[in-house]
Short mmCIF file of C-alpha atoms and ligand atoms in Angstrom, two decimals:
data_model
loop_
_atom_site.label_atom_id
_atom_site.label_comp_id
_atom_site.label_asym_id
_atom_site.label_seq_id
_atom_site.Cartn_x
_atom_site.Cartn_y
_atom_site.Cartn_z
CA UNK A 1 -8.90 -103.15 51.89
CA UNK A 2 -9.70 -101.30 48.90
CA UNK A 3 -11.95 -98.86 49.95
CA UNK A 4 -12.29 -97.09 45.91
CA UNK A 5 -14.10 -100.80 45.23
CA UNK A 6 -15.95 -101.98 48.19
CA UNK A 7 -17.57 -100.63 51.71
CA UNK A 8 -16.27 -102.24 55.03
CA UNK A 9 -19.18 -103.39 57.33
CA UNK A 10 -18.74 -104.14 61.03
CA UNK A 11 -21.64 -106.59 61.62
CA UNK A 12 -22.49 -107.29 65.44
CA UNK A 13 -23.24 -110.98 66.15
CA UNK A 14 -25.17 -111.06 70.02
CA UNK A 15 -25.77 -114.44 69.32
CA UNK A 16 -27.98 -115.66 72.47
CA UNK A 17 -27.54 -112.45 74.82
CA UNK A 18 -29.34 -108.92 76.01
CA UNK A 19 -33.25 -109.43 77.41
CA UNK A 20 -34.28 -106.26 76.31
CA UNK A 21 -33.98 -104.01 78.64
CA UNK A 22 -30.22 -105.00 77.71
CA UNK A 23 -30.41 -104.88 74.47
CA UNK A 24 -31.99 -101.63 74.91
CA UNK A 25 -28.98 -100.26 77.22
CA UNK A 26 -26.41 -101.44 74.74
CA UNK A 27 -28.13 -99.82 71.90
CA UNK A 28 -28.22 -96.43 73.37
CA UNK A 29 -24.76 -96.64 74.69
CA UNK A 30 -23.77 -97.35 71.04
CA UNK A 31 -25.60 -94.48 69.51
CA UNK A 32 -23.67 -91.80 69.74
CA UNK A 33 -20.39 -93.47 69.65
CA UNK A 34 -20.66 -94.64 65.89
CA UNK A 35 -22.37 -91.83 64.43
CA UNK A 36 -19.57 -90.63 62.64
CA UNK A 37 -18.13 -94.59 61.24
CA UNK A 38 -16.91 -94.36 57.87
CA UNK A 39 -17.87 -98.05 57.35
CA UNK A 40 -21.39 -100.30 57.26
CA UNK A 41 -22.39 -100.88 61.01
CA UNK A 42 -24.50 -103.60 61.57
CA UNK A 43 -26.06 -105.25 64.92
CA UNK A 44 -27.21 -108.23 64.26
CA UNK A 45 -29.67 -109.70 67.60
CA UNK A 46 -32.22 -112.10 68.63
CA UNK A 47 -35.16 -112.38 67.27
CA UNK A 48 -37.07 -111.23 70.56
CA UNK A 49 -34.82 -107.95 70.37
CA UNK A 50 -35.47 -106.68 66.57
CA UNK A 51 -38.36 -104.71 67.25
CA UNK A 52 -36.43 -102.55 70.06
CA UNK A 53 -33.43 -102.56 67.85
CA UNK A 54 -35.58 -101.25 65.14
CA UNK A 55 -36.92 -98.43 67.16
CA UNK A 56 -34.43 -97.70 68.67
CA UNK A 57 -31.75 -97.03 65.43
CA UNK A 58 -34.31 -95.40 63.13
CA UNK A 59 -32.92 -92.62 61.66
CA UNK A 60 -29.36 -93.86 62.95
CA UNK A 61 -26.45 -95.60 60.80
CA UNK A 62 -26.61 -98.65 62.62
CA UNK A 63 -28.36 -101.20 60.67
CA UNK A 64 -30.23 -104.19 62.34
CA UNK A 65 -29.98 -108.11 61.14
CA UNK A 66 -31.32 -111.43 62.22
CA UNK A 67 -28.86 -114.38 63.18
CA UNK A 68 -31.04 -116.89 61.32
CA UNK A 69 -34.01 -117.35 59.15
CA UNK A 70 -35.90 -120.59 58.01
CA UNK A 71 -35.99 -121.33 54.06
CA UNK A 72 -39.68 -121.65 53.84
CA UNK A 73 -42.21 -119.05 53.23
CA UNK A 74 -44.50 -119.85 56.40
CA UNK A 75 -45.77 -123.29 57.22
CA UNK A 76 -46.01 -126.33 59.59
CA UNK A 77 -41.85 -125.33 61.47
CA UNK A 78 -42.30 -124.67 64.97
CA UNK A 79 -40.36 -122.59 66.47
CA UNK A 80 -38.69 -121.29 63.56
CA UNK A 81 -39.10 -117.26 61.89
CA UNK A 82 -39.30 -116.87 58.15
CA UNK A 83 -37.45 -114.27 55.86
CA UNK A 84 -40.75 -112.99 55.03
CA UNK A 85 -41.77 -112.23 58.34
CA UNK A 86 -38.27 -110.18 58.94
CA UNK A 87 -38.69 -108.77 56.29
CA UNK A 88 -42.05 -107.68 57.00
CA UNK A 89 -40.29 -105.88 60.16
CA UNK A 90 -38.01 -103.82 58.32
CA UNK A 91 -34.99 -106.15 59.35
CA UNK A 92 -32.54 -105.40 56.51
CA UNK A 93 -29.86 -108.07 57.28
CA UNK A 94 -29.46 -111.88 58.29
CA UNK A 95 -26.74 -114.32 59.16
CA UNK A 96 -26.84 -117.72 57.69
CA UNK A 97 -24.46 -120.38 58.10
CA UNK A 98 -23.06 -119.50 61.20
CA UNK A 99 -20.80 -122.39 61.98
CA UNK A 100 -22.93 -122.38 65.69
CA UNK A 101 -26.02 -123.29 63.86
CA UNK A 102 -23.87 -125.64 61.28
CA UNK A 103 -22.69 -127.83 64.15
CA UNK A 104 -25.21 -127.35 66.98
CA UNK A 105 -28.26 -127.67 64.81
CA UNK A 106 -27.49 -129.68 61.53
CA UNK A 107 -27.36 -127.29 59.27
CA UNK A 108 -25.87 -128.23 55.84
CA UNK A 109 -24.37 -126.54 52.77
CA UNK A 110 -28.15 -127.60 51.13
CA UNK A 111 -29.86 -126.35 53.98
CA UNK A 112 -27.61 -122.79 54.29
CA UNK A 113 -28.28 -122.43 50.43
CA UNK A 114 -32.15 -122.59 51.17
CA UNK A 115 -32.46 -120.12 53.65
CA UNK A 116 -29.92 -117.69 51.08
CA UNK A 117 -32.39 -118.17 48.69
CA UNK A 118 -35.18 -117.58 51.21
CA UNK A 119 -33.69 -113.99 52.14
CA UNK A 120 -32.70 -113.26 49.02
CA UNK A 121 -36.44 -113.44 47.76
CA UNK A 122 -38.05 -111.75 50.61
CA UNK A 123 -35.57 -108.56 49.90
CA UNK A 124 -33.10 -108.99 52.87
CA UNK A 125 -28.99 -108.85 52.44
CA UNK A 126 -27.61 -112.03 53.67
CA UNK A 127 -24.27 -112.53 56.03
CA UNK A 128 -23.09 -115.73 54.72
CA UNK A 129 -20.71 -117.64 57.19
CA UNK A 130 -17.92 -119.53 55.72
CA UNK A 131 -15.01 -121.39 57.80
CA UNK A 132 -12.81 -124.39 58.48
CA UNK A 133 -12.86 -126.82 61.25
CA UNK A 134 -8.89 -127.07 63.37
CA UNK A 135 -8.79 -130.41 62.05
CA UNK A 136 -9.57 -129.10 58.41
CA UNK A 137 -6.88 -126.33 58.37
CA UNK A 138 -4.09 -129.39 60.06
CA UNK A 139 -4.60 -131.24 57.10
CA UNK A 140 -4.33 -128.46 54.93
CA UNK A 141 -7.97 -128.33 53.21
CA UNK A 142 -9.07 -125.20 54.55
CA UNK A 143 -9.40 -123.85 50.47
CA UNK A 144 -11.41 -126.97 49.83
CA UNK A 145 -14.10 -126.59 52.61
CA UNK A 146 -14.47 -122.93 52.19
CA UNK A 147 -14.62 -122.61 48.91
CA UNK A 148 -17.17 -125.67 48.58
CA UNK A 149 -19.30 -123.77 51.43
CA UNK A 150 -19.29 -120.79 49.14
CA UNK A 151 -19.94 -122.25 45.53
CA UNK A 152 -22.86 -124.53 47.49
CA UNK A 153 -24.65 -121.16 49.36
CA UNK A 154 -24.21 -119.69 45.84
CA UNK A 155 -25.73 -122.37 44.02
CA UNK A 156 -28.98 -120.13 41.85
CA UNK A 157 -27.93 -116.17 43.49
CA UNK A 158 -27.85 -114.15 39.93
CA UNK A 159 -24.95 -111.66 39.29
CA UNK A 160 -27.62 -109.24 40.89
CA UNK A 161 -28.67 -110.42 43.50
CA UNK A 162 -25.12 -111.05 44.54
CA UNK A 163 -24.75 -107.42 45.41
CA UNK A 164 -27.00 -108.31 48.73
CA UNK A 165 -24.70 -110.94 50.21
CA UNK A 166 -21.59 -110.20 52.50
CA UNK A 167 -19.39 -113.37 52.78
CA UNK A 168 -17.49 -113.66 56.83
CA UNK A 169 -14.98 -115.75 56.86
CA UNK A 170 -14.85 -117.13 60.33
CA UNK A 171 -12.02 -119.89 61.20
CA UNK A 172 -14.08 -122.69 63.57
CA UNK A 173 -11.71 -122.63 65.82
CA UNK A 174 -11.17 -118.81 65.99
CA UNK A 175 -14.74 -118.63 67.34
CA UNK A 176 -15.25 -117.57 70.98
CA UNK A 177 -12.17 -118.99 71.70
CA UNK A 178 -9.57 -116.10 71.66
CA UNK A 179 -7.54 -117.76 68.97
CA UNK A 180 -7.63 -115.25 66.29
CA UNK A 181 -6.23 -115.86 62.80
CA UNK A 182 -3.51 -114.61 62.03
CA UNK A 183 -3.71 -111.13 60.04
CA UNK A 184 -2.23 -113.38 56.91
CA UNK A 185 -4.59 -116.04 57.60
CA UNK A 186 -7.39 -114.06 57.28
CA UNK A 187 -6.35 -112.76 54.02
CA UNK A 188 -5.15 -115.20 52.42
CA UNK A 189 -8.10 -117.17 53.10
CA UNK A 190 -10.60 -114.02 52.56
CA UNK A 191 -8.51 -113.19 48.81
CA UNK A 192 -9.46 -117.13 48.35
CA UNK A 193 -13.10 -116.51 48.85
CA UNK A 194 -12.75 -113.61 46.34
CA UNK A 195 -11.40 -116.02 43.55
CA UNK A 196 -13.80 -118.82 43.82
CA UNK A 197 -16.73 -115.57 43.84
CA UNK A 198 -14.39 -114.43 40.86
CA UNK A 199 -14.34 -117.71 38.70
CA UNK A 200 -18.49 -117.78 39.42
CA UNK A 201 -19.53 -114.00 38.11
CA UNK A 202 -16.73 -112.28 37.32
CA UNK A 203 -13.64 -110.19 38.82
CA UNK A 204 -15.47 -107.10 38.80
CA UNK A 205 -18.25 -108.63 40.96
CA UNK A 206 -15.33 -109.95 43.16
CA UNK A 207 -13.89 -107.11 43.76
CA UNK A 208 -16.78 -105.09 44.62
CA UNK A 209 -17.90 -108.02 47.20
CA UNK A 210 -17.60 -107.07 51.05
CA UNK A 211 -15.71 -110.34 52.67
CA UNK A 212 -15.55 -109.70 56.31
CA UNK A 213 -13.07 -111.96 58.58
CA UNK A 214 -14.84 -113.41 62.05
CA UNK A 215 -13.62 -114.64 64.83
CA UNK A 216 -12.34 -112.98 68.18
CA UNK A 217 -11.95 -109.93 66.34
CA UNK A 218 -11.42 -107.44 69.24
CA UNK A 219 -10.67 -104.37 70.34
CA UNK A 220 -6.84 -104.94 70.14
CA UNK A 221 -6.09 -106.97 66.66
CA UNK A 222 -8.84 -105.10 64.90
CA UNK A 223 -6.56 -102.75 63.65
CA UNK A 224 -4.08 -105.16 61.92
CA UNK A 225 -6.71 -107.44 60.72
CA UNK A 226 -8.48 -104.72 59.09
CA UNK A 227 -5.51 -103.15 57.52
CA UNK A 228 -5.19 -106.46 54.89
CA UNK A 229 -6.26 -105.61 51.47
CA UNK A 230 -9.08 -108.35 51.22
CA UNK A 231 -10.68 -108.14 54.86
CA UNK A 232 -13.47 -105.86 54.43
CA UNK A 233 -14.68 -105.63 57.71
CA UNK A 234 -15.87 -108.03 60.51
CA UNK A 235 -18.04 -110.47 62.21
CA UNK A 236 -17.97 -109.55 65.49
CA UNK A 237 -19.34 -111.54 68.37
CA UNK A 238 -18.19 -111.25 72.40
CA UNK A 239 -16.57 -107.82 71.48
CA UNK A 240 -20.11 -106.50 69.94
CA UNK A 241 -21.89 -106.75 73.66
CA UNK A 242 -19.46 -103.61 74.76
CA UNK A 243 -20.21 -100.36 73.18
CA UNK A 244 -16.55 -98.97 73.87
CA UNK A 245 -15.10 -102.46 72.37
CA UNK A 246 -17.51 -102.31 69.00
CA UNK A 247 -16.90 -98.82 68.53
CA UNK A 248 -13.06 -99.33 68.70
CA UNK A 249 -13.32 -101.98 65.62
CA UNK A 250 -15.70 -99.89 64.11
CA UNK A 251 -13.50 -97.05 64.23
CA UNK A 252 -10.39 -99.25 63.33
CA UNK A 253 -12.87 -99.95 59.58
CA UNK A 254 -13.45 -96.56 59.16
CA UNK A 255 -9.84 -95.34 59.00
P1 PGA B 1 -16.40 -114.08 68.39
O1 PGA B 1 -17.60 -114.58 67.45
O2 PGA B 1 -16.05 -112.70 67.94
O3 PGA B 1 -16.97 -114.12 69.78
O4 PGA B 1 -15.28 -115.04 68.20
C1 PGA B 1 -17.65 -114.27 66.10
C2 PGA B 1 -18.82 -114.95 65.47
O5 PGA B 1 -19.13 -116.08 65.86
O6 PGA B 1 -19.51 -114.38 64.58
#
């Protein structure tokens, strides 16, 4: 990556794991191990594990996130958490888009562009997840989807405000699967991203833009992933629940 231009984040993605006294274990563990990272490291939890995370990292590097948040300011949604009210925490980050929540619980380009706007307003930097379905990439309109789930999450984020959002791209099938892209696939698809962000505010904003890759990053292909010149960085999931493995990517973005 180019380092001069843009800061490489290693975002954590629990996703549904760690009660707390887990969470709590894993965040202690981690500590000390990625005091020293050269890049952005994020964890990124359930919602019934921010506060620990919070009190547990103050006055660390190790920056806590959300996995979701609604698009509305408070109201008649049961069960879901608004970006004011993580906001209100000190949460600093949140994930929307993740292709779980796109196919497990119908969430749409509209619907990801909401909740963007959501954090955006109530101060928080958004992860935005991009990525193609198998069947997508066989037929060979991987550009297509991605770049229309990137111009649609866009759709109303000023120039500024465009300095809070992180794009991952994370493959569908590359997800919890232990099918990783392949170091070229990643960037090719990640220098993509960076030319439909490009055409919308300008190559300088583009190349200033963190664009993480996602999907069974790990401990062992972190190194070559992160080498390419447009993967900033990662979206890690079933390597972020072992300190040893997280630290390993996060000192593989820090080199
Ligand atoms: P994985 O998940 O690393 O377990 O493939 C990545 C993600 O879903 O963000």
């Amino acid at each position: 990556m180019n380092k001069a231009l843009r800061q490489a984040i290693i975002a954590g993605n629990w996703k549904m794991n760690k009660t707390r006294p887990e969470a709590k274990a894993l965040i202690e563990e981690l500590k000390p191990m990625v005091k020293d990272a050269a890049c952005g490291v994020v964890i990124c939890v359930p919602y019934t594990n921010l506060e620990t995370a919070l009190e547990l990292t103050k006055g660390t590097n190790i920056k806590v996130g959300a996995e979701n948040c609604h698009w509305a300011k408070s109201g008649a949604f049961t069960g879901e958490i608004s970006a004011d009210m993580l906001a209100e925490m000190g949460v600093e980050y949140v994930i929307i888009g993740h292709s779980e929540r796109r196919q497990y619980f119908g969430e749409t380009d509209q619907t990801v562009n909401q909740r963007v706007r959501a954090a955006l307003d109530a101060g928080l930097k958004v992860i935005l997840c991009v990525g193609e379905l198998l069947e997508q990439r066989e037929t060979g309109i991987t550009e297509e989807i991605v770049g229309m789930q990137t111009k649609a999450a866009l759709l109303g984020v000023s120039a500024e405000e465009l300095g809070r959002i992180v794009i991952a791209y994370e493959p569908v099938w590359a997800i919890g699967t232990g099918k990783t892209a392949t170091a070229e696939q990643a960037n090719e698809v990640n220098h993509y991203i960076r030319t439909v962000v490009a055409k919308l505010y300008g190559q300088a904003a583009a190349d200033g833009m963190t664009i993480q890759y996602g999907g069974s990053m790990n401990a062992k292909n972190a190194d070559e992933l992160l080498a390419q010149p447009d993967v900033d960085g990662g979206l890690i999931g079933g390597a972020s629940l072992k300190a040893p493995d997280f630290t390993t990517i996060v000192n593989a973005a820090s080199k």
